[in-house]
Short mmCIF file of C-alpha atoms and ligand atoms in Angstrom, two decimals:
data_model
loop_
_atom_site.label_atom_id
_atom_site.label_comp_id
_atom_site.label_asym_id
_atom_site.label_seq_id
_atom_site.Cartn_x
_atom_site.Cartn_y
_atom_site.Cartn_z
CA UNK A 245 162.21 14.94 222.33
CA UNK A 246 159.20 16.92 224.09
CA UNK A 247 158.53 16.39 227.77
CA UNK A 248 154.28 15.75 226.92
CA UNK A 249 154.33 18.71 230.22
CA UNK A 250 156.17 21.43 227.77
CA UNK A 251 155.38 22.38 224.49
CA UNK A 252 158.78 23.14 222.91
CA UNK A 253 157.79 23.73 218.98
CA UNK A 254 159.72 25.64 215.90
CA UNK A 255 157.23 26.38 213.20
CA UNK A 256 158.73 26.55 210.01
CA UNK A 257 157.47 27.61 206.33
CA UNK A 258 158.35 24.74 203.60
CA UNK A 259 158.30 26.92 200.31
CA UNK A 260 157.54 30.85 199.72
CA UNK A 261 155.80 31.83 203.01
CA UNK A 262 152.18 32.44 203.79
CA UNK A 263 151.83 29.13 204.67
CA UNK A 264 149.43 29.90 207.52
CA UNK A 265 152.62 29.26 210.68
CA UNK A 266 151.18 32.45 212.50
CA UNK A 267 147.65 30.37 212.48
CA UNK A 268 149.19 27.26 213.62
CA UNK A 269 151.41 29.42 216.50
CA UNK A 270 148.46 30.38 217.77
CA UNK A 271 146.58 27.03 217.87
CA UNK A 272 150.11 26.02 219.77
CA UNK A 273 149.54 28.55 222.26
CA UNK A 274 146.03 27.36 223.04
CA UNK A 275 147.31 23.93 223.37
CA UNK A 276 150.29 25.30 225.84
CA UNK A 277 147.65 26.76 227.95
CA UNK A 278 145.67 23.61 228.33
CA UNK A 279 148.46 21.23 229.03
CA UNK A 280 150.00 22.77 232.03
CA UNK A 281 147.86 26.36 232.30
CA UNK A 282 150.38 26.93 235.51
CA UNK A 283 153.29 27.79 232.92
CA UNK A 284 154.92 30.29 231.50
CA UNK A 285 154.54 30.75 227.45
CA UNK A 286 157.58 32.99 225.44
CA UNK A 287 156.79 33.42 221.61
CA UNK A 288 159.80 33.79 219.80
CA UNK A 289 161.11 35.67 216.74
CA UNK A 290 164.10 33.94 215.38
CA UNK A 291 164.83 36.15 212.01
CA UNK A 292 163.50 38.27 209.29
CA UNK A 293 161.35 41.54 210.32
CA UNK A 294 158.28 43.78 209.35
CA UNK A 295 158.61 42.01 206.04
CA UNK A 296 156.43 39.28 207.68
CA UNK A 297 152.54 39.66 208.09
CA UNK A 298 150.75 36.99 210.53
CA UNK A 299 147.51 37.30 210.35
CA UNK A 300 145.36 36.15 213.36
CA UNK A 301 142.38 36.13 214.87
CA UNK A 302 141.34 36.57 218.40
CA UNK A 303 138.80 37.63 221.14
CA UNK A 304 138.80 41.26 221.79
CA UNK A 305 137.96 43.25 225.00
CA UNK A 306 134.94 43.16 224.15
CA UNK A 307 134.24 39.77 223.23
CA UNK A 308 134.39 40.37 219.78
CA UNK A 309 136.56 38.09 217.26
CA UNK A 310 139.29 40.55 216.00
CA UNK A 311 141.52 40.19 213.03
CA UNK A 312 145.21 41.31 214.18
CA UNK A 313 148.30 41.48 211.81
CA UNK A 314 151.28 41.53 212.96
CA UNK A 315 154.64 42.46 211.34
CA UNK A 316 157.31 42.90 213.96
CA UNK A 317 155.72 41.70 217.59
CA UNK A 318 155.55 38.34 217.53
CA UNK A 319 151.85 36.63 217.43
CA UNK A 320 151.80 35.93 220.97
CA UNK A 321 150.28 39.06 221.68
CA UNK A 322 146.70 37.95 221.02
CA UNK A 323 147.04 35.09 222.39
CA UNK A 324 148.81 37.26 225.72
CA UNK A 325 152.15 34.87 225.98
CA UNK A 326 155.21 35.87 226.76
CA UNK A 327 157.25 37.28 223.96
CA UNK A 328 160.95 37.54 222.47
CA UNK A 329 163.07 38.96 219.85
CA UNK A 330 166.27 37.24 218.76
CA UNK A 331 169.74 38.58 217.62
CA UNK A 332 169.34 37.57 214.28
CA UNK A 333 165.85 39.68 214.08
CA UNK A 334 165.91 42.87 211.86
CA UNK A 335 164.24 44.68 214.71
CA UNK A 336 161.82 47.72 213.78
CA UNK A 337 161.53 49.69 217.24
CA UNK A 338 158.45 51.85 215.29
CA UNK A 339 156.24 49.29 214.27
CA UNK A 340 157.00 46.87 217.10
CA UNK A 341 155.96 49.54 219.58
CA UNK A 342 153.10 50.38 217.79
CA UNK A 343 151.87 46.91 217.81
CA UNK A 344 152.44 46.29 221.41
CA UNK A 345 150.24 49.41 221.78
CA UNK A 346 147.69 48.15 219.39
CA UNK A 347 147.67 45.00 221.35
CA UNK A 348 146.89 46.21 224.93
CA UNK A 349 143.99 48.32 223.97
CA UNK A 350 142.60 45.57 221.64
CA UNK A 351 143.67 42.49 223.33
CA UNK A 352 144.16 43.84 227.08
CA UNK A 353 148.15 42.59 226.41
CA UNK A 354 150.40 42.54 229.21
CA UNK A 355 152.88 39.79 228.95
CA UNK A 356 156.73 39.70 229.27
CA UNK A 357 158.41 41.14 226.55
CA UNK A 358 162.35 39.84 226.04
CA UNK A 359 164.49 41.78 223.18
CA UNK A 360 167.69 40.45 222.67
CA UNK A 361 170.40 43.26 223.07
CA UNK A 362 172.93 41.89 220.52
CA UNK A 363 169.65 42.52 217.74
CA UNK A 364 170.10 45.22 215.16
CA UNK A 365 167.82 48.15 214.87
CA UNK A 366 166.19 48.73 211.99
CA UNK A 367 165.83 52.33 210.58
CA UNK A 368 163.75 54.27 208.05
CA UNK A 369 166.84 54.92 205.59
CA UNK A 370 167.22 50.92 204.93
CA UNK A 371 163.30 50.76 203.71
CA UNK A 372 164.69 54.28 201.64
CA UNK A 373 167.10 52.10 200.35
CA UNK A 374 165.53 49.44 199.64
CA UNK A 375 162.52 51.15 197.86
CA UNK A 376 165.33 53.03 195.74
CA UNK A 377 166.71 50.37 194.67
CA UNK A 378 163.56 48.32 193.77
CA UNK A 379 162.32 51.76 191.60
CA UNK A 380 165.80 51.86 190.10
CA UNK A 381 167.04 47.96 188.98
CA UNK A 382 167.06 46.60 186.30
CA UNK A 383 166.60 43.24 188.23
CA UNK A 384 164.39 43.67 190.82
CA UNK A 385 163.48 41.47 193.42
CA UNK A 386 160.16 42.66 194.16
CA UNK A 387 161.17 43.15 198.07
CA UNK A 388 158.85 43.80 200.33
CA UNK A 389 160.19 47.70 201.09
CA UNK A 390 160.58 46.99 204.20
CA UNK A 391 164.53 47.67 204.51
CA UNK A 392 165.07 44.12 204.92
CA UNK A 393 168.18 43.69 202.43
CA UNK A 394 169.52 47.28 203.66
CA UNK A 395 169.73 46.13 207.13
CA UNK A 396 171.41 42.61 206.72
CA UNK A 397 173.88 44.40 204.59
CA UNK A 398 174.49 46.57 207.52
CA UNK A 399 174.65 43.56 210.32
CA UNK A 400 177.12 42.19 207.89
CA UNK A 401 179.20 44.97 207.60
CA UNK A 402 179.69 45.24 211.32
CA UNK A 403 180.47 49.25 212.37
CA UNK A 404 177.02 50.07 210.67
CA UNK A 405 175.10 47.66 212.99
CA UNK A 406 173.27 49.62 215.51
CA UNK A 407 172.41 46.84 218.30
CA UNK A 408 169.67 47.36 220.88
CA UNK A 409 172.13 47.43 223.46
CA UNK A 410 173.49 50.41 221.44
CA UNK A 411 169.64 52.15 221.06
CA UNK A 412 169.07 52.32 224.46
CA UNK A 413 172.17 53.48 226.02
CA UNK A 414 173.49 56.79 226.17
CA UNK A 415 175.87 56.56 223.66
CA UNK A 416 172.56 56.11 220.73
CA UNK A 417 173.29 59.63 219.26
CA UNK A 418 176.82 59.59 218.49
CA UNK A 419 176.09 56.05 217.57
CA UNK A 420 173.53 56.98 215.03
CA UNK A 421 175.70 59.87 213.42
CA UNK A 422 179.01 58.22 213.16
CA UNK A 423 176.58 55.04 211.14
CA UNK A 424 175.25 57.75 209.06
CA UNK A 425 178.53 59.00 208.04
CA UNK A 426 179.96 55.29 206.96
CA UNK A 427 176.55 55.36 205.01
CA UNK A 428 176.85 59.06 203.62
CA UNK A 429 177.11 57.80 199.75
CA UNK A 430 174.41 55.81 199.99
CA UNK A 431 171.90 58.48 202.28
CA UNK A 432 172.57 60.96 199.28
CA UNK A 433 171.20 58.77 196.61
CA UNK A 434 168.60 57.36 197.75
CA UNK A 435 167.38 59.15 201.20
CA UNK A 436 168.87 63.01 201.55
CA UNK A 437 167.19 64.67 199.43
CA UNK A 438 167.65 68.53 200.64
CA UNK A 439 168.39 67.36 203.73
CA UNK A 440 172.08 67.25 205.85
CA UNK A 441 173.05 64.32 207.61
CA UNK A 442 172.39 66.56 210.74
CA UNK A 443 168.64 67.17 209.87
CA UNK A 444 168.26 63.35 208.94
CA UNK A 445 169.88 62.11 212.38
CA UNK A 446 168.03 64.51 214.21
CA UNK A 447 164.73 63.49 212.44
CA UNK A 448 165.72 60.50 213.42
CA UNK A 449 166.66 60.91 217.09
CA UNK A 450 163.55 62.69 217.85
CA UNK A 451 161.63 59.96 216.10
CA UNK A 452 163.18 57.32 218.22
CA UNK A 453 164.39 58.79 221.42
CA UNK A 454 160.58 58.45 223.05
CA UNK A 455 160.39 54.88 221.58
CA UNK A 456 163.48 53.92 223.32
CA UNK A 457 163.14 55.15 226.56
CA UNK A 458 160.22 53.00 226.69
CA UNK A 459 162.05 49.78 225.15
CA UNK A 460 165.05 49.80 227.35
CA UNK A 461 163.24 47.83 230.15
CA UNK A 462 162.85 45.12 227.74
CA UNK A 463 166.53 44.19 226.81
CA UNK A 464 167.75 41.04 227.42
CA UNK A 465 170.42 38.33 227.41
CA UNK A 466 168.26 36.67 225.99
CA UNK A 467 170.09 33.16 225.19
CA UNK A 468 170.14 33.13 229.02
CA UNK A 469 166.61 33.67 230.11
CA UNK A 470 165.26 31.21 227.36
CA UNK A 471 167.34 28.59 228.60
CA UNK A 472 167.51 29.08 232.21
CA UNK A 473 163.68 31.26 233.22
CA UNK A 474 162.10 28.69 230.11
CA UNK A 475 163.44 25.43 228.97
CA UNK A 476 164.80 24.84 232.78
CA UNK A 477 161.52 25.74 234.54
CA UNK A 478 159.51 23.63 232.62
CA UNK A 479 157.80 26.35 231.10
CA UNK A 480 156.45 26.78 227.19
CA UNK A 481 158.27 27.80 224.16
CA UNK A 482 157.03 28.21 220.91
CA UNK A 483 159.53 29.87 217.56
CA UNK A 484 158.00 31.53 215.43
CA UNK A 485 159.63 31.12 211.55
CA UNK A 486 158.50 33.94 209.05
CA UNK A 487 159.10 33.49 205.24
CA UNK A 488 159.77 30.25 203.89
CA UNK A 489 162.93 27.74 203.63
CA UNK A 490 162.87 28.86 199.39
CA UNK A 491 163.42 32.47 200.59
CA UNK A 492 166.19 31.82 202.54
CA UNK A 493 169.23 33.61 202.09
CA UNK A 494 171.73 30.76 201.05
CA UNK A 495 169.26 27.65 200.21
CA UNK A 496 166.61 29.59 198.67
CA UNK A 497 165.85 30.86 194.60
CA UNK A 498 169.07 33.07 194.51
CA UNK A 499 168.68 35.66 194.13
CA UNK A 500 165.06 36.17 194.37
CA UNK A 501 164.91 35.75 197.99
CA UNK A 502 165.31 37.61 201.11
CA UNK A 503 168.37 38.70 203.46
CA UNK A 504 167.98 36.12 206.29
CA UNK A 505 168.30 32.82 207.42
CA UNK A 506 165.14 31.06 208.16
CA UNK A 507 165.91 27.62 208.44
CA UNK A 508 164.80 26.46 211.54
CA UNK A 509 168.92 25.37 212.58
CA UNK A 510 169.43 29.00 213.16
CA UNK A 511 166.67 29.43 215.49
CA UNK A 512 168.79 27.01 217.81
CA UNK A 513 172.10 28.47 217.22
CA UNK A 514 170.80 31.90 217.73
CA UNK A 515 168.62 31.54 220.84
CA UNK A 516 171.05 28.45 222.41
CA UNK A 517 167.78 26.06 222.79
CA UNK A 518 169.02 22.29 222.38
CA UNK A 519 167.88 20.79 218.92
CA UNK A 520 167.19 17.79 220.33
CA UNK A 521 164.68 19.42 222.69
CA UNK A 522 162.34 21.12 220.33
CA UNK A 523 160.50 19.73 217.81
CA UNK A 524 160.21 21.46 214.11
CA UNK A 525 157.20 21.58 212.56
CA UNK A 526 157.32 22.18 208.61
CA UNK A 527 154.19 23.65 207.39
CA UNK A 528 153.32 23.51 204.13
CA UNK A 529 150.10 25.11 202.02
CA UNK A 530 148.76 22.36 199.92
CA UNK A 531 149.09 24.70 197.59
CA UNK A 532 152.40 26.71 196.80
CA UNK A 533 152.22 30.72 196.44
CA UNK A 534 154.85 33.38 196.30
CA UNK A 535 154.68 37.11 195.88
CA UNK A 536 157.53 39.30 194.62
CA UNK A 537 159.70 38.10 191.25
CA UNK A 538 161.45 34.94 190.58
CA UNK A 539 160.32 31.31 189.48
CA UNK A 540 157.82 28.88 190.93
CA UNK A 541 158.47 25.75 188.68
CA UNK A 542 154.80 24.67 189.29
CA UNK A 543 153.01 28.09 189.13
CA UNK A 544 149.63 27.87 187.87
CA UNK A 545 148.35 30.12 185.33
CA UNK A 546 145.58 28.70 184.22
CA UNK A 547 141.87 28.34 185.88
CA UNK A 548 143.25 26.57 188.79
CA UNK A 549 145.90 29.16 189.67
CA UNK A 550 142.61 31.55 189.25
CA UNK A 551 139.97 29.44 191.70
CA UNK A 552 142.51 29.19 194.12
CA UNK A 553 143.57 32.52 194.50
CA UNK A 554 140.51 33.71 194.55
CA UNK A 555 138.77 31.04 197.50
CA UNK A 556 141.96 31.00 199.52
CA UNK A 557 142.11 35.06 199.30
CA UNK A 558 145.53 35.14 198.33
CA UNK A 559 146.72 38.65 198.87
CA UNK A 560 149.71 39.53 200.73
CA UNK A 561 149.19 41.21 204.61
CA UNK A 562 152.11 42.92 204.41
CA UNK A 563 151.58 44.25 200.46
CA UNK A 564 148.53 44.06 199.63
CA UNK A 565 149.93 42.22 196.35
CA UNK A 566 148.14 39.50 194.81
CA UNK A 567 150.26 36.04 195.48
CA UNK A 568 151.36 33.63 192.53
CA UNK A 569 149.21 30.42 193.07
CA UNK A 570 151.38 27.02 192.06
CA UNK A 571 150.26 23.08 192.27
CA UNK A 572 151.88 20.99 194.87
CA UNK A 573 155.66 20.80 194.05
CA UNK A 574 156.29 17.91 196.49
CA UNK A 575 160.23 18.04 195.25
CA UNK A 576 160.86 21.72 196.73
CA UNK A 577 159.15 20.46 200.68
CA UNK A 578 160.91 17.41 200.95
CA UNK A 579 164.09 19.55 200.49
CA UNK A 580 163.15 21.89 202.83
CA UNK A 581 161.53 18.95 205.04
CA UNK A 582 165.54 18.03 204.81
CA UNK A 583 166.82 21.70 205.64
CA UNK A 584 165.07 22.59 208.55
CA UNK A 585 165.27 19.14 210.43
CA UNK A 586 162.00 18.67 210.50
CA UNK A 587 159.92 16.62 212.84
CA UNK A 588 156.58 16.34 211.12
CA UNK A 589 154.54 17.91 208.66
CA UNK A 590 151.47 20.42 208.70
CA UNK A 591 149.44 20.87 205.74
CA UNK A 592 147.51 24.21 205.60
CA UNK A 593 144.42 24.71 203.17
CA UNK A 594 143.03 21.24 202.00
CA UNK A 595 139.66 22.91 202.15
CA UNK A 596 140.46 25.74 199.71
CA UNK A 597 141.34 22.85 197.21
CA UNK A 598 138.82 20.72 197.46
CA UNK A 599 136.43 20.37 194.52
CA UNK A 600 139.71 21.13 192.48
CA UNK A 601 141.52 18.56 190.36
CA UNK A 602 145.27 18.55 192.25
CA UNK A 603 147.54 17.10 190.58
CA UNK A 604 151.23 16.99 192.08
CA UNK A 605 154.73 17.31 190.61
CA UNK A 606 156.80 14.74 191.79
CA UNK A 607 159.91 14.92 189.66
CA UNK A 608 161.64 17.46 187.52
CA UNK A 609 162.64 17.20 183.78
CA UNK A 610 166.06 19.04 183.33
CA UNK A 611 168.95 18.73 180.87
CA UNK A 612 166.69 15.90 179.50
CA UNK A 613 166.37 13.35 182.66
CA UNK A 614 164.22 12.80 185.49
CA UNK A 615 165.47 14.95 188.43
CA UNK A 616 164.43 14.22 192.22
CA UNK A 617 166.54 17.17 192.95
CA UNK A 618 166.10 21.23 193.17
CA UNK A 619 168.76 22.70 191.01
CA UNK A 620 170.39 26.30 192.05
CA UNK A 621 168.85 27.35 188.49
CA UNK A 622 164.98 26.43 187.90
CA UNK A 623 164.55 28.26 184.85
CA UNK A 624 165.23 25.25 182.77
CA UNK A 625 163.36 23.11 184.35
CA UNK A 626 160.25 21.09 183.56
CA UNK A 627 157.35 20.07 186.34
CA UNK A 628 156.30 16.21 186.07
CA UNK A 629 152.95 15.75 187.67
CA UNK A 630 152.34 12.11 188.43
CA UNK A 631 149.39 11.94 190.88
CA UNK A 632 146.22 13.54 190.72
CA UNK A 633 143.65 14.01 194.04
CA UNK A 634 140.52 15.36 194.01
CA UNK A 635 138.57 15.18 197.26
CA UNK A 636 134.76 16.68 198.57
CA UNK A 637 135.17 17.86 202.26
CA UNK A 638 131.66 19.36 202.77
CA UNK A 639 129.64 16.07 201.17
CA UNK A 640 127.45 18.88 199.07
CA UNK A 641 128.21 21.32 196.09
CA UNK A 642 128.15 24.35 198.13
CA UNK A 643 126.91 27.89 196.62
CA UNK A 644 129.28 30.78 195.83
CA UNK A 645 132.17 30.73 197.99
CA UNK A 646 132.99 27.52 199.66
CA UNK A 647 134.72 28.80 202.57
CA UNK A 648 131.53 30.98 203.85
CA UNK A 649 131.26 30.15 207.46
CA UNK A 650 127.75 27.85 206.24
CA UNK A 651 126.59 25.73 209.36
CA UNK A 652 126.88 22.48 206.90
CA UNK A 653 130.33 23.19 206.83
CA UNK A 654 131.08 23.82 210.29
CA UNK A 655 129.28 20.73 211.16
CA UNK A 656 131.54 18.61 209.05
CA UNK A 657 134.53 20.57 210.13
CA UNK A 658 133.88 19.80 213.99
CA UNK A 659 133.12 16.44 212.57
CA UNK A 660 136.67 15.99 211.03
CA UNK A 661 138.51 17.76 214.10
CA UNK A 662 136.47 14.91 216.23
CA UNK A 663 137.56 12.06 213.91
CA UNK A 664 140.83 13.34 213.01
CA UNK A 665 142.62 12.09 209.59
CA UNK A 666 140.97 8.78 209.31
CA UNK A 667 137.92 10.29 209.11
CA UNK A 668 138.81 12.18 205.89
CA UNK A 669 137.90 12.11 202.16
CA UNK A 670 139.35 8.52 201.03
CA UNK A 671 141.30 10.83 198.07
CA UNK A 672 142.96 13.36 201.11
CA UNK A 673 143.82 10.63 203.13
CA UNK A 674 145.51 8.47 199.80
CA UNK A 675 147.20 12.25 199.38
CA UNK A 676 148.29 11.94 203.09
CA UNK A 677 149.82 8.51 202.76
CA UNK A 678 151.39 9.04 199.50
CA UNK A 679 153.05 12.35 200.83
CA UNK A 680 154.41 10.61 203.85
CA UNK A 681 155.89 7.86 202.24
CA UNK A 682 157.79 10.49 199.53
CA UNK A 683 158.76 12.95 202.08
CA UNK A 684 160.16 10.52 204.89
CA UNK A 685 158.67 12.72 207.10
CA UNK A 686 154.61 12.45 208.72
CA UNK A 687 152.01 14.80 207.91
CA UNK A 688 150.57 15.27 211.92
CA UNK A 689 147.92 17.90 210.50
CA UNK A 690 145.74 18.84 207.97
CA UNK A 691 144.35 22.71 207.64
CA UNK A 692 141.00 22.53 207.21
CA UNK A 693 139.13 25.95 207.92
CA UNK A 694 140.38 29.85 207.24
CA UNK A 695 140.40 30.09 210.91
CA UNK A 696 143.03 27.46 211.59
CA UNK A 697 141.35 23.97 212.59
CA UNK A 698 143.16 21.05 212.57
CA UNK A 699 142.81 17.77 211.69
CA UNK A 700 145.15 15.86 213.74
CA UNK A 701 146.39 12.20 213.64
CA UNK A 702 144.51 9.96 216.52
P1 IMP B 1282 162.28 41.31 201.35
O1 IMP B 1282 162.34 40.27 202.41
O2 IMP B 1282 161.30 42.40 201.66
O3 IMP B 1282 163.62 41.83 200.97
O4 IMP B 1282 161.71 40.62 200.02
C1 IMP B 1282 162.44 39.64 199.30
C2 IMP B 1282 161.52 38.58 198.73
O5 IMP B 1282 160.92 37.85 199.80
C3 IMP B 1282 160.34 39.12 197.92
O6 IMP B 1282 160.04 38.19 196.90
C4 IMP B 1282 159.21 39.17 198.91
O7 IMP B 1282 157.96 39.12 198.29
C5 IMP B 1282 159.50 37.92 199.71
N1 IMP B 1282 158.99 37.96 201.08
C6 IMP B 1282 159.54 38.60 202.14
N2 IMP B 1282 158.82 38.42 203.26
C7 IMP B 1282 157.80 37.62 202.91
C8 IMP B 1282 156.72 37.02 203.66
O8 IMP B 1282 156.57 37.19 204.88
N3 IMP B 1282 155.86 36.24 202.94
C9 IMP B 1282 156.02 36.00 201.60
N4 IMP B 1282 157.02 36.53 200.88
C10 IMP B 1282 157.90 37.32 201.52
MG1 MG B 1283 152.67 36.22 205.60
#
């Protein structure tokens, strides 16, 4: 495992995303800097695209503390790392540029930036697509419109996968044209309109042909320089997950999921970084929430479901949409623990909880018996909650929102980050315990404040 001189980490999200891994990437990146500040730190994109939203916060040019969300850069560009796209991205030149942009004026970026040139480009007709066919199923999926199931259909098929390799070269036009024309039944349902294939690839080209020209210097081999200019030199690399492992394409809540895989075994096999060498980190919200359709076995509609939402400002960054809030559902992380390989355990949000009766589900009633397993089909089945926590973080009943940045509450914050999880709430560290001994896998962190402070293990 980790050389203590290299911080080699794969963050991971253990149920339906927004688990707060662009929060904890950051907090890596700090800790990169201040173990050996001489090195070299690449942030890497593994899979999935603009359908992610990080949100972070950082120190402007002006000293200022900044909120920055990205969709398609990955988050190292506040904290100026390095940065990288893999193959197995679904690669939006548009927005990608324009964050890059947004970056250097905000955040003065000016790192290395690596694009893989086997990754495929991602166009305006797949979010046409996909928005067409969200407006006109009967079984939606409540995508994100971001062209995300439109592209991966594409990758799949092969001839209509338009690599970066292909978007920079010369050959882009007739490249573009002869996709369009595999895709011509498609383009005149949902994307046409009164237009000809001609005006929509020249839209197109003259869209794009400025934002390539200024990508090409970025493409990469880029199994070869993570290995050989990273792992090899000793320097820093941190992959970045987006989604979560019950989204995934194969292991997640078919079919209410999205087109990639996000487990963190494909970050290795797509970027060719040893398992062995990196260690996964599964973070979980304390509290379950997904956005879009499709079941949550532990959703909470009820005053809970309510509080939470509301305290842990559960909107989506890339949607605006308001996410479903569940209770624990310790049944769906320990598979996912079990997916992804993980290493140990953060838990994000035990401050937006606390004050809050949590009760956990620790087994499933289907086809009348106890279950310890997730079934393909949750629509039968039945949450058992067999623990309850409750736990005061602040020692006070605070007024109106609990998360206001009061100085009582950053004093006992810098007080937990100084004791670390011994120091807790008796009932969060009995939580803790519990949860390690069920999962089989640590909890190393606990989330404690909206701007990412840990609470680590001393
Ligand atoms: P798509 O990835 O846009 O096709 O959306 C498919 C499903 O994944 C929908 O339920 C989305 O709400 C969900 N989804 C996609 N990306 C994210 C994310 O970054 N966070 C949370 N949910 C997501
Ligand atoms: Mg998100």
């Amino acid at each position: 495992m980790n050389n203590t001189k290299q911080v080699l980490e794969c963050y991971v999200g253990l149920q339906w995303g927004d688990e707060g891994k662009g929060r904890l990437v950051d907090n890596s990146i700090e800790r990169a800097k201040l173990i050996n500040p001489e090195k070299r730190i690449v942030v890497v994109r593994f899979q999935g695209g603009p359908n992610a939203g990080h949100t972070i916060y950082g120190t402007n040019l002006k000293g200022e503390l900044a909120k920055f969300v990205t969709h398609a850069a990955p988050s190292g560009i506040v904290g100026n790392t390095d940065i990288a796209i893999g193959p197995d991205v679904a690669f939006d030149p548009e927005k990608f540029k324009r964050e890059i942009d947004q970056g250097r004026e905000l955040f003065g970026y000016n790192g290395r930036i690596m694009i893989s040139e086997r990754v495929g480009i991602l166009f305006d007709y797949h979010r046409k697509i996909d928005g067409w066919r969200e407006d006109n199923s009967e079984r939606k999926i409540g995508t994100t419109r971001n062209g995300i199931g439109a592209f991966y259909e594409d990758n799949a098929r092969r001839q209509t996968r338009i690599t970066f390799r292909d978007y920079i070269s010369d050959r882009f036009h007739d490249r573009l044209m002869a996709v369009l024309k595999l895709k011509l039944d498609e383009l005149l349902t949902c994307v046409l309109e009164d237009r000809t294939l001609d005006n929509l690839c020249q839209e197109l080209i003259s869209v794009h042909d400025p934002i390539r020209k200024e990508l090409t210097q970025f493409s990469e081999r880029l199994e070869y320089r993570l290995f050989e200019d990273y792992l090899n030199q000793g320097n820093h690399i941190i992959i970045e997950g987006a989604q979560g492992t019950m989204l995934d394409v194969n292991m997640g809540t078919i079919p209410d999921i999205t087109s990639s895989h996000l487990l963190a075994p494909n970050a290795f096999s797509s970027l060719g970084l040893p398992r062995t060498m990196v260690k996964v980190i599964g973070v979980e919200k304390i509290y379950p929430t997904r956005v879009g359709e499709g079941i949550m076995p532990t959703e909470a509609k009820d005053e809970f479901g309510e509080i939470v939402a509301k305290i842990g400002d559960e909107i989506g960054a890339t949607t605006g949409r308001k996410r479903r809030v569940g209770y624990p559902d310790w049944l769906i992380v320990k598979r996912s623990v079990l997916l992804n390989t993980c290493n140990e355990i953060i838990v994000t949000r035990a401050d937006v909880v606390q004050g809050l009766n949590l009760k956990v589900c620790t087994d499933y009633r289907f086809d009348g018996r106890t279950l310890r397993e997730v079934p393909l089909d949750l629509s039968s089945v039945v949450p058992i909650y067999t623990s309850n926590y409750w736990w005061d973080l602040w020692g006070t009943e605070v007024e109106g929102n609990p998360l206001h940045l009061n100085q009582k509450i950053e004093d006992a914050r810098a007080h937990y980050v100084e004791t670390g999880i011994k120091g807790l709430p008796n009932d969060l560290i009995r939580y803790i315990a519990d949860h390690d001994r069920y999962m089989g896998c640590p909890i190393t962190g606990v989330g404690i404040s909206p701007k990412g402070e840990i609470v680590s293990r001393k």
